[in-house]
Coordinates of N, CA and C in Angstrom, one line a residue:
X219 N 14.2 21.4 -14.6 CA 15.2 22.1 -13.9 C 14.6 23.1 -12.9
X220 N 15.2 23.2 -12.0 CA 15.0 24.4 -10.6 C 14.8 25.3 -11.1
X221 N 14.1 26.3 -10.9 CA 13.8 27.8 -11.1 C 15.0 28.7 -9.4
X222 N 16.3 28.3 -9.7 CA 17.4 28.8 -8.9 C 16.6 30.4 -8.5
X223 N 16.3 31.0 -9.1 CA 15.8 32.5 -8.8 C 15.0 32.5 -8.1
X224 N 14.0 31.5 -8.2 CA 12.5 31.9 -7.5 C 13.2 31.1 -5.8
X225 N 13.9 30.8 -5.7 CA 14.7 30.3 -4.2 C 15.2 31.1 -3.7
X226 N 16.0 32.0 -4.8 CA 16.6 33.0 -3.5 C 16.2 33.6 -2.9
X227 N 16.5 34.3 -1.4 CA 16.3 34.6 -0.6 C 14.5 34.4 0.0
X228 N 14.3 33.4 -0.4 CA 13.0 32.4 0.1 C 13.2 31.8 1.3
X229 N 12.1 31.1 2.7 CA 12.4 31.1 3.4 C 11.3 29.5 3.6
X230 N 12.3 28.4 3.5 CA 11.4 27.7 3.8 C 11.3 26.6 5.1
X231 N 10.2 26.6 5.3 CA 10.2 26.3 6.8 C 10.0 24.5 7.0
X232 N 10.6 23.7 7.8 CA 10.1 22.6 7.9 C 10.0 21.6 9.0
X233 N 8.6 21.0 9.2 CA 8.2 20.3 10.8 C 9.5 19.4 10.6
X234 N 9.5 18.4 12.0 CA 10.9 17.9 11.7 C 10.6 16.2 12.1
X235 N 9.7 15.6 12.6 CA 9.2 14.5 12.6 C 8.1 14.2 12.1
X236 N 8.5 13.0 11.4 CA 7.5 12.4 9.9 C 7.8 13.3 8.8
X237 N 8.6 14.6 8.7 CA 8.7 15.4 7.2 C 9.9 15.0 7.0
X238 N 10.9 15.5 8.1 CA 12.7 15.6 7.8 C 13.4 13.9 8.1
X239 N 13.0 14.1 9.7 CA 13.5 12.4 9.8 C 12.2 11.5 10.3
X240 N 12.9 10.1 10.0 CA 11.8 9.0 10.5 C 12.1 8.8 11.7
X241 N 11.6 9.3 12.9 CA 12.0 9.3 14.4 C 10.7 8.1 14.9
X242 N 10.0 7.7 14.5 CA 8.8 7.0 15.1 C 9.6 5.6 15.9
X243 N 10.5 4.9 15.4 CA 11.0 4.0 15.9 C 11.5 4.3 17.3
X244 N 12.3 5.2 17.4 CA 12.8 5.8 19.2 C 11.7 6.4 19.7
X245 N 11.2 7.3 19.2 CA 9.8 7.6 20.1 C 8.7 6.4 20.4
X246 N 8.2 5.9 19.8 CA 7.7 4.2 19.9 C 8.2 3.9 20.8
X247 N 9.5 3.3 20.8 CA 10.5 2.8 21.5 C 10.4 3.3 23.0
X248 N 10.4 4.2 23.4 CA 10.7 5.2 24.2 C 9.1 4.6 25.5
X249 N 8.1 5.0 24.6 CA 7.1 4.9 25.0 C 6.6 3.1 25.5
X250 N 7.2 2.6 24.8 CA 7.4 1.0 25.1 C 7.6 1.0 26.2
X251 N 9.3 1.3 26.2 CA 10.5 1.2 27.5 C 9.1 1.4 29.1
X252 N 8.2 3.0 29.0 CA 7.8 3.2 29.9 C 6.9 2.1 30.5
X253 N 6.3 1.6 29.3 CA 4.9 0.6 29.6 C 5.2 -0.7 29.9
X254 N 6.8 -0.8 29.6 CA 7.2 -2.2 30.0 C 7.5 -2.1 31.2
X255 N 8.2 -0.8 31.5 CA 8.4 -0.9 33.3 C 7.5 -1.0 34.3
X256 N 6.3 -0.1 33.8 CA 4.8 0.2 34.8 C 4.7 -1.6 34.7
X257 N 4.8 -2.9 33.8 CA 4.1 -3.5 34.3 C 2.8 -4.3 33.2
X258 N 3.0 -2.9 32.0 CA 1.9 -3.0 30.8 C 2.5 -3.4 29.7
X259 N 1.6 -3.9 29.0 CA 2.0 -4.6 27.9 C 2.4 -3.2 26.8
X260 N 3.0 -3.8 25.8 CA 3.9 -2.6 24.7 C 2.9 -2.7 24.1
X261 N 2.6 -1.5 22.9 CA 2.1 -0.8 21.6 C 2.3 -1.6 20.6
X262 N 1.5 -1.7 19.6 CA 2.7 -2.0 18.4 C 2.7 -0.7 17.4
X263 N 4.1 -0.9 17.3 CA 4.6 0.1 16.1 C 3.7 0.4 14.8
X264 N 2.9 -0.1 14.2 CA 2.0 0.6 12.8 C 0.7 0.7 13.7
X265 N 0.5 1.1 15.0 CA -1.0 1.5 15.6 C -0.5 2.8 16.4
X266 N 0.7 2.9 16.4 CA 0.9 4.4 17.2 C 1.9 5.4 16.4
X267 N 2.0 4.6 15.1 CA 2.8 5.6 14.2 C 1.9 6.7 13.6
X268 N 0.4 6.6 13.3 CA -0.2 7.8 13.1 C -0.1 8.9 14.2
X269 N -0.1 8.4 15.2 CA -0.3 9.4 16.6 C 1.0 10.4 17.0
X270 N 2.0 10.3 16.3 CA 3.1 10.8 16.5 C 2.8 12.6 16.4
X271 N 2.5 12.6 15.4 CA 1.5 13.8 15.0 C 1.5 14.7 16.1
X272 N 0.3 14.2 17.3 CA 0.5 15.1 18.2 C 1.2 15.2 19.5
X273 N 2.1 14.5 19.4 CA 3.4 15.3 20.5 C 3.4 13.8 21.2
X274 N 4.7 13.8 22.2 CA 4.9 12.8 22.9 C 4.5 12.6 24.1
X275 N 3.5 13.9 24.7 CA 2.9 13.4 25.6 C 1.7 12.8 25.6
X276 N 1.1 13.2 24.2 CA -0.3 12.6 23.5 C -0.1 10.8 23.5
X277 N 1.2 11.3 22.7 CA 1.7 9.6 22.0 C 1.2 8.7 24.1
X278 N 1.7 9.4 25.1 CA 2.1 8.2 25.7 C 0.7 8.0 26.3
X279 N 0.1 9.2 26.5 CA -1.0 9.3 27.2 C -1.7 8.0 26.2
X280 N -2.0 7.8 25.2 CA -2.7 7.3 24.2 C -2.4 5.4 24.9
X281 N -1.3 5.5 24.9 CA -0.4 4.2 25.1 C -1.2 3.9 26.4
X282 N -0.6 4.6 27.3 CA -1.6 4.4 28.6 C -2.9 4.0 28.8
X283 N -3.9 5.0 27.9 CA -4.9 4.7 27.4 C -5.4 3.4 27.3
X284 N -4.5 2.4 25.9 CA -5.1 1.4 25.6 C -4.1 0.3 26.6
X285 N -3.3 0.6 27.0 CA -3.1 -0.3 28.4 C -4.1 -0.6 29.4
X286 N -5.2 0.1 29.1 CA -6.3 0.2 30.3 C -6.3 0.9 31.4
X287 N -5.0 1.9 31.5 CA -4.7 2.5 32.7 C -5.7 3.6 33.2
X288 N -6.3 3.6 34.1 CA -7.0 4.7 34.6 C -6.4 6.6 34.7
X289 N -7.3 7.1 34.6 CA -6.9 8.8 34.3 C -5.9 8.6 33.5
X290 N -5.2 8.5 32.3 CA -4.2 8.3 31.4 C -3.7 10.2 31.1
X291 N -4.5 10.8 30.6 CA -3.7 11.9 31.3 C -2.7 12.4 32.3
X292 N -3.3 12.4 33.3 CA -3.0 12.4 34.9 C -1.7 11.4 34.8
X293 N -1.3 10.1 34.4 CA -0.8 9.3 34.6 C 0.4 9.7 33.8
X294 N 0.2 10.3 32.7 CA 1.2 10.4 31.5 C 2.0 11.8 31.9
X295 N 1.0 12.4 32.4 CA 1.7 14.1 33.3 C 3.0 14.0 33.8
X296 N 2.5 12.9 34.6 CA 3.4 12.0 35.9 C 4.5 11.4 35.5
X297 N 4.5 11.0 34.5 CA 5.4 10.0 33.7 C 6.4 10.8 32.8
X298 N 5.9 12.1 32.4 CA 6.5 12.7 31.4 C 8.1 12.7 31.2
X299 N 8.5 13.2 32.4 CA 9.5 13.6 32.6 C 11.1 12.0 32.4
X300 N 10.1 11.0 32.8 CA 11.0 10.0 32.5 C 10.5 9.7 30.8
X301 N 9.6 9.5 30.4 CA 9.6 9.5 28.5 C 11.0 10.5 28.3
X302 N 11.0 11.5 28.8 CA 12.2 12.6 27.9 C 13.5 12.0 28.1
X303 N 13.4 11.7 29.4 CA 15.1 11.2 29.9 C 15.5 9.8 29.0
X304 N 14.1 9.1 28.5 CA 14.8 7.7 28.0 C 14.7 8.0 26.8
X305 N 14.0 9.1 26.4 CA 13.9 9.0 25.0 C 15.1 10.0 24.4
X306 N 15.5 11.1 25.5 CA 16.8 11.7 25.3 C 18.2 10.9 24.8
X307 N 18.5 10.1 25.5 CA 19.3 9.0 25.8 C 19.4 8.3 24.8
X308 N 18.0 8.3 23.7 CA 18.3 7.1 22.8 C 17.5 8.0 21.4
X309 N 17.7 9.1 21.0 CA 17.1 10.0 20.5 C 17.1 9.8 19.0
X310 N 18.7 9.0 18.4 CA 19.1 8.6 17.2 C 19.4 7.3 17.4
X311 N 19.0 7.0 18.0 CA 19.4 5.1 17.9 C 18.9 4.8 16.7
X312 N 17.7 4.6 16.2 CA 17.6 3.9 15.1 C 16.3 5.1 14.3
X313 N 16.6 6.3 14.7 CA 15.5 7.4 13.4 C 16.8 7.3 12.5
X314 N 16.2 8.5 11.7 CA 16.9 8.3 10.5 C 16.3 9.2 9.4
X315 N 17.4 10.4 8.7 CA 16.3 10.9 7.6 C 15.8 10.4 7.2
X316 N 14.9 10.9 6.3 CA 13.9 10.1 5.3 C 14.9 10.2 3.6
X317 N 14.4 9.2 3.0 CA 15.3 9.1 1.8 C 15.5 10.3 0.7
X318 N 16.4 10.7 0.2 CA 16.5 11.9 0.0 C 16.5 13.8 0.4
X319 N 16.4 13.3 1.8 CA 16.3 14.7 2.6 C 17.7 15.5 2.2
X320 N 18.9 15.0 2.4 CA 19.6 15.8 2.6 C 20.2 16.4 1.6
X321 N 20.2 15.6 -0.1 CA 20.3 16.6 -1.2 C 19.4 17.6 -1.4
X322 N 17.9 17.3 -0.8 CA 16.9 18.2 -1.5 C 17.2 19.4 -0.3
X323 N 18.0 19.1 1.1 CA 18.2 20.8 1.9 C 19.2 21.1 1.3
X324 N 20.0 20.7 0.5 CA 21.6 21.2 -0.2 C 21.1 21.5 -1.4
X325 N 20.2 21.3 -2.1 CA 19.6 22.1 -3.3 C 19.1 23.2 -2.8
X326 N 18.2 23.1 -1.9 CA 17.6 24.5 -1.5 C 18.4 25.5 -0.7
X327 N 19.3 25.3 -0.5 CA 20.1 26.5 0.3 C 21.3 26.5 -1.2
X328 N 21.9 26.1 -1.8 CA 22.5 26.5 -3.0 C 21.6 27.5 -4.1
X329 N 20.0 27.4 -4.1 CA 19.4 28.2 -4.3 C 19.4 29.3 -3.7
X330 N 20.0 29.5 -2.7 CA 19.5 31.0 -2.0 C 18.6 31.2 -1.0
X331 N 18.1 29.7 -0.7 CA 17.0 29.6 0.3 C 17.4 29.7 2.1
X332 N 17.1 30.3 2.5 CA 16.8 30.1 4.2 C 16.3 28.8 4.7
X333 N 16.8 27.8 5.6 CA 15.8 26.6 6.0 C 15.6 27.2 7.3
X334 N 14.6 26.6 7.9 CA 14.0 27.0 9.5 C 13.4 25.4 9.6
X335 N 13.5 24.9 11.0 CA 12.6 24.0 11.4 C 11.5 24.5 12.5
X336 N 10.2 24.1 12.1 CA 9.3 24.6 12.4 C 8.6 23.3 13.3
X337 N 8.6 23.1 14.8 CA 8.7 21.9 15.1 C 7.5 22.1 16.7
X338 N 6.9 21.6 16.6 CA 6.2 21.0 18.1 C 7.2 20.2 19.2
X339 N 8.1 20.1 18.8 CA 9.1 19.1 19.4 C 10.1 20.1 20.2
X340 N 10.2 20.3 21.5 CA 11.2 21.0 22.2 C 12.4 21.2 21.6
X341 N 13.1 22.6 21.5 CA 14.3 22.8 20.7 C 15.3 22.4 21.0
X342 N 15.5 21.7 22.0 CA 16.9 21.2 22.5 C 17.1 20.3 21.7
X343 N 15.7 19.0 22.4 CA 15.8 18.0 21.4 C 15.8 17.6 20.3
X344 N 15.2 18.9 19.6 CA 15.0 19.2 17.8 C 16.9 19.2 18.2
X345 N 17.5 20.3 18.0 CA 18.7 20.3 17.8 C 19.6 18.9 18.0
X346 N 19.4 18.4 19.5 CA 20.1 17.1 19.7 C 19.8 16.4 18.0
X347 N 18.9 16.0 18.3 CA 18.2 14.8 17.2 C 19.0 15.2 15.8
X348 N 19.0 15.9 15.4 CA 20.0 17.0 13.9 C 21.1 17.0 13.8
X349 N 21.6 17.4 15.2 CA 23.3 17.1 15.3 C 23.6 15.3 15.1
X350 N 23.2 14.9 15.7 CA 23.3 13.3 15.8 C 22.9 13.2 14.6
X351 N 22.7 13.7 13.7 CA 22.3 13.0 12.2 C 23.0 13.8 11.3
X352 N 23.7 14.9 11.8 CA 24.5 15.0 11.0 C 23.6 16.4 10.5
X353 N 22.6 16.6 10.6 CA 22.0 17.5 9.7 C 21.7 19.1 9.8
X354 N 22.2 19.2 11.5 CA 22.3 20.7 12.1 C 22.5 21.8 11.2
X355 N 23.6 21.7 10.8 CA 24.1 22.4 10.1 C 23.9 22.8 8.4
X356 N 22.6 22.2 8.2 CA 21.9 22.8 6.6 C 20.8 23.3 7.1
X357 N 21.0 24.2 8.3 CA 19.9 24.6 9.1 C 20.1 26.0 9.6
X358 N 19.5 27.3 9.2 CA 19.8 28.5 10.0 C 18.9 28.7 11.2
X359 N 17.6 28.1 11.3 CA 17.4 27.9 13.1 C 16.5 26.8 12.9
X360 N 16.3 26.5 14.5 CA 15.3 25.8 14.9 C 14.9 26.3 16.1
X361 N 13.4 26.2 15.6 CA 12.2 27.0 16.5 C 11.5 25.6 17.1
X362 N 11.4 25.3 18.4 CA 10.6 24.0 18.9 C 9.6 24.6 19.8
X363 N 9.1 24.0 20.3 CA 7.1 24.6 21.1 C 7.9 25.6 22.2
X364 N 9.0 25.0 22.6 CA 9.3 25.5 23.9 C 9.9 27.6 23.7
X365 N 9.8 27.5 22.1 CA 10.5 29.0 21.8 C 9.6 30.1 21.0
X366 N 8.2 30.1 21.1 CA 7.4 30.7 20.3 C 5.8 30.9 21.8
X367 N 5.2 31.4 20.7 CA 4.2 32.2 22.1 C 2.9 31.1 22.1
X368 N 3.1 30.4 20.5 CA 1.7 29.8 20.7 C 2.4 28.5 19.5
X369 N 2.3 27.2 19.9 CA 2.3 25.8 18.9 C 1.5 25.9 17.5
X370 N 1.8 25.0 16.7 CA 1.5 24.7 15.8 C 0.1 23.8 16.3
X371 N -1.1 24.2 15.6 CA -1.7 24.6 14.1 C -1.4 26.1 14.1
X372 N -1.2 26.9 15.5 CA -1.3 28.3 15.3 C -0.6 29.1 14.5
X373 N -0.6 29.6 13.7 CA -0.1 30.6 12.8 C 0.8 31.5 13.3
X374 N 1.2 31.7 14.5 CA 2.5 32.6 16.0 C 3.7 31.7 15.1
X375 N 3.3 29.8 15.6 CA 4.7 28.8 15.5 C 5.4 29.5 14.4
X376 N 4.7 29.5 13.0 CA 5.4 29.7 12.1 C 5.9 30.9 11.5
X377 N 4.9 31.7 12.0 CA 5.1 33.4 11.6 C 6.8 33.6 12.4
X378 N 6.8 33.4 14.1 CA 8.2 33.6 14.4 C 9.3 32.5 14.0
X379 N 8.9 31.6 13.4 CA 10.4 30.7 13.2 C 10.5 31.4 11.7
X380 N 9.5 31.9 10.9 CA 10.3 32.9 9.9 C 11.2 33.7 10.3
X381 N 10.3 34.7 11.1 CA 11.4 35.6 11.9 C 12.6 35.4 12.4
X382 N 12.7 34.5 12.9 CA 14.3 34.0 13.8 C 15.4 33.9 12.9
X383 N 15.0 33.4 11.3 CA 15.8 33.4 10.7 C 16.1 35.0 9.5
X384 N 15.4 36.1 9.9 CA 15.3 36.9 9.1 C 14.7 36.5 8.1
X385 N 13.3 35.9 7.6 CA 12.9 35.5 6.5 C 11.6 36.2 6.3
X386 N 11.2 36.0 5.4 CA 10.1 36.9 4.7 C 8.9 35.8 4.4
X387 N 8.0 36.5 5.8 CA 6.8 35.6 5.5 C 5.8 35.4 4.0
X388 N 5.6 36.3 3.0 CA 5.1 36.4 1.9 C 6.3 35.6 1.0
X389 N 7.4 34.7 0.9 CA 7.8 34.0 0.3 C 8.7 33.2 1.5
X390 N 7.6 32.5 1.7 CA 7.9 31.2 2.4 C 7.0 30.1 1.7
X391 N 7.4 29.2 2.5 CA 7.0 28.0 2.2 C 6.9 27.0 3.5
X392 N 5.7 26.3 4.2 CA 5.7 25.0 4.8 C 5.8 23.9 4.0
X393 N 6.7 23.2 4.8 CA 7.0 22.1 4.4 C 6.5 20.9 5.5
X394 N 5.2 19.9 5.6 CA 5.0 18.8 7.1 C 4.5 17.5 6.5
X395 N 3.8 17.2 7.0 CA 3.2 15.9 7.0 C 1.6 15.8 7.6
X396 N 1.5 16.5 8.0 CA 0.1 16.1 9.2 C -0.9 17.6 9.5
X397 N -1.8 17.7 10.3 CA -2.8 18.6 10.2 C -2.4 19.8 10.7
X398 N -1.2 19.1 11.7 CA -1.1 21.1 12.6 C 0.2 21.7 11.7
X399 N 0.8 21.2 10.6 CA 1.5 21.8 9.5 C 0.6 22.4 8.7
X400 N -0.8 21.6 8.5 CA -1.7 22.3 7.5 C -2.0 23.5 7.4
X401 N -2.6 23.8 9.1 CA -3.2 24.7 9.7 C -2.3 25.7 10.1
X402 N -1.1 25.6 10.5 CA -0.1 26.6 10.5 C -0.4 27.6 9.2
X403 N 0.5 26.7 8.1 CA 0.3 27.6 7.4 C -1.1 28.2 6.2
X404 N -2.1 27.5 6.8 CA -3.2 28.1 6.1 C -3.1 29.2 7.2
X405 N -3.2 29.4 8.4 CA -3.8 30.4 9.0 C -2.4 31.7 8.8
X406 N -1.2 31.0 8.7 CA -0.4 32.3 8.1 C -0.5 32.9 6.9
X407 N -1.2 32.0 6.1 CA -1.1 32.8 4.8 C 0.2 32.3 3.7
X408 N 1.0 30.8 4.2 CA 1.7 30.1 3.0 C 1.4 29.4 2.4
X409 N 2.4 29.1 1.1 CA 2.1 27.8 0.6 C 2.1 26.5 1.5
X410 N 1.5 25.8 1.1 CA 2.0 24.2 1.9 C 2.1 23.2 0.9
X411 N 3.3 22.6 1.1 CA 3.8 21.2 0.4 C 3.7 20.1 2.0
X412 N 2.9 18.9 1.8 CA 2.9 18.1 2.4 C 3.7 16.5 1.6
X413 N 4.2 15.8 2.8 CA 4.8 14.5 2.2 C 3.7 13.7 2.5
X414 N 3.8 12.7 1.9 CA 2.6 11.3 1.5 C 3.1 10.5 3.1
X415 N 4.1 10.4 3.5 CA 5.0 9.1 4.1 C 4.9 9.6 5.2
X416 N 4.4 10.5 6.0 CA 4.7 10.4 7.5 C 3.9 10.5 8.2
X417 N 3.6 11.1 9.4 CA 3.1 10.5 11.0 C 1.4 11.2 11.0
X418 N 0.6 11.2 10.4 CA -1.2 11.3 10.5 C -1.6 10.6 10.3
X419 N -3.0 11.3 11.2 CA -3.9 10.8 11.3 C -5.2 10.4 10.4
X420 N -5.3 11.9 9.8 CA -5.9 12.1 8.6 C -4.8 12.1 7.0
X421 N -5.2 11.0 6.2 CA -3.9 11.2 5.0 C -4.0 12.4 4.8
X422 N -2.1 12.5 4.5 CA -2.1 14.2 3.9 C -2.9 14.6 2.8
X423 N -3.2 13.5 1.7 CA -4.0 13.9 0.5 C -5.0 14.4 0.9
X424 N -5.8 14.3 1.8 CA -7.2 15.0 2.6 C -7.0 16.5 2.7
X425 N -5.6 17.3 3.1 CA -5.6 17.9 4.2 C -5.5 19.1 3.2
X426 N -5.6 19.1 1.7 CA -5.8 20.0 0.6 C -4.3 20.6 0.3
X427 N -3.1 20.0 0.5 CA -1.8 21.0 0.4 C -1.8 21.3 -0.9
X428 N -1.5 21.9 -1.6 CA -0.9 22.7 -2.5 C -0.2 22.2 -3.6
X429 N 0.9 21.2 -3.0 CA 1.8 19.7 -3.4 C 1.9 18.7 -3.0
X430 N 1.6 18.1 -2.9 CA 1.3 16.5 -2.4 C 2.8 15.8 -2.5
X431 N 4.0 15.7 -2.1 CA 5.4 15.1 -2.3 C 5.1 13.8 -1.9
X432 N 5.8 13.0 -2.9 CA 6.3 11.2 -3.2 C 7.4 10.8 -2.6
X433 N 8.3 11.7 -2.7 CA 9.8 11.8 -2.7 C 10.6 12.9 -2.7
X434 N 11.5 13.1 -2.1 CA 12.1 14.5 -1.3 C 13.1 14.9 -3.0
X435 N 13.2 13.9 -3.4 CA 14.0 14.2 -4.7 C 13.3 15.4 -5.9
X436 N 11.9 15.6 -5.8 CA 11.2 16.4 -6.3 C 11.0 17.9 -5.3
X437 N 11.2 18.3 -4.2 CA 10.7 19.5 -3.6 C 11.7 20.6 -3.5
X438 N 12.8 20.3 -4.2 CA 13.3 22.1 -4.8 C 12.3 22.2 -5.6
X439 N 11.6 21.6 -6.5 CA 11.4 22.2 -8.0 C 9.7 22.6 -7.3
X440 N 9.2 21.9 -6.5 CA 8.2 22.0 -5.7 C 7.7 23.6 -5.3
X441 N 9.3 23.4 -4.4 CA 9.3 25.2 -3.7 C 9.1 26.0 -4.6
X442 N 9.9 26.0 -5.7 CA 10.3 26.6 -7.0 C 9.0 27.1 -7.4
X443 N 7.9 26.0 -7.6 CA 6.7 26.6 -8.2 C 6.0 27.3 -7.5
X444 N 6.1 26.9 -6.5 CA 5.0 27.4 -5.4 C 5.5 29.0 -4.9
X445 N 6.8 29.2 -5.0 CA 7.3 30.8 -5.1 C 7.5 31.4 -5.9
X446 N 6.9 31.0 -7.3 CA 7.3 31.7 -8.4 C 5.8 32.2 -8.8
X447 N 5.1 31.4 -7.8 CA 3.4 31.9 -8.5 C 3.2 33.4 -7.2
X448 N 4.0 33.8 -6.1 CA 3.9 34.8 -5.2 C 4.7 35.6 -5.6

């Protein structure tokens, strides 16, 4: 059973692609669309799903990259702006929570818990993507790169998206998938729960979290331990 006490007024924070929803398919997708227009052959989907990790201009640069494209940086700079517009447009087409997300945020806020998304991903589009899934709203903010002074791995991302929601950094909790969740909250000083299932490079099991999660059906009781030992 849940330790209901050790949640209340806890503040847990969570990246929002590869932890919350499975977005790789439209971002993939998105990054296709571009490479099919330039001319270049498409990605495949299980060689650019680790790369998700670090942001969509990495993702495309990368893409460009093994297209053979020259300066791929430079190129993907250039490009950026149409990735967002197509990838805007088609943002929830086929992502999708991950299985059991949405009771384990409706256990944690019946606890007494605060949620925050703690996200590399622009906040607009964090919010678009949430609303379209329905899930905005088991949410007291979302913090994306574009709303804080310094991104994740840095320890700034997560210290202010505590803050935004009035939460108390000494009982929080990260919740990601990948290395710059790691490093967030090692350098703030939280617990970290990582999921097994989503977008790295290095497996999470490597990255030393705290809790290692199988399934979203276990991480109230997760949080639970991990704020009852603070």
């Amino acid at each position: 059973m849940t330790d209901f006490i050790a949640l209340d007024g806890a503040t847990i924070a969570f990246d929002l692609d590869g932890t919350l929803v499975d977005s790789a398919p439209d971002l993939i997708g998105a990054m296709n669309a571009i490479l099919i227009a330039e001319g270049l052959a498409p990605r495949a989907y299980a060689d650019a799903r680790p790369f998700i990790s670090r942001g969509a201009r990495w993702l495309l640069q990368w893409g460009l990259a093994g297209a053979g494209v020259p300066e791929p940086a430079a190129r993907a700079a250039a490009m950026f702006c149409r990735f967002i517009d197509h990838y805007g447009e088609r943002i929830a087409d086929e992502s999708r929570p991950f299985p059991g997300v949405i009771d384990a945020l409706k256990a944690l806020r019946a606890g007494g818990a605060k949620l925050v998304v703690c996200t590399n991903k622009p906040t607009g589009l964090s919010i678009d993507l949430l609303s379209r899934l329905g899930m905005a709203e088991l949410f007291d903010g979302v913090v994306g790169i574009d709303a804080v002074t310094a991104a994740k791995p840095a320890a700034a991302h997560l210290i202010e998206a505590v803050a935004a929601v009035g939460g108390d950094l000494a009982r929080t909790v990260m919740v990601g998938d990948a290395d710059t969740d790691a490093g967030a909250a090692r350098a703030a000083g939280t617990p970290l729960i990582l999921v097994d299932f989503g977008y790295t490079e290095i497996p999470a099991s490597e990255l030393a979290p705290d809790i290692l999660l199988h399934h979203f059906e276990d991480l109230a009781d997760a949080c639970a331990a991990l704020l009852a030992r603070t």
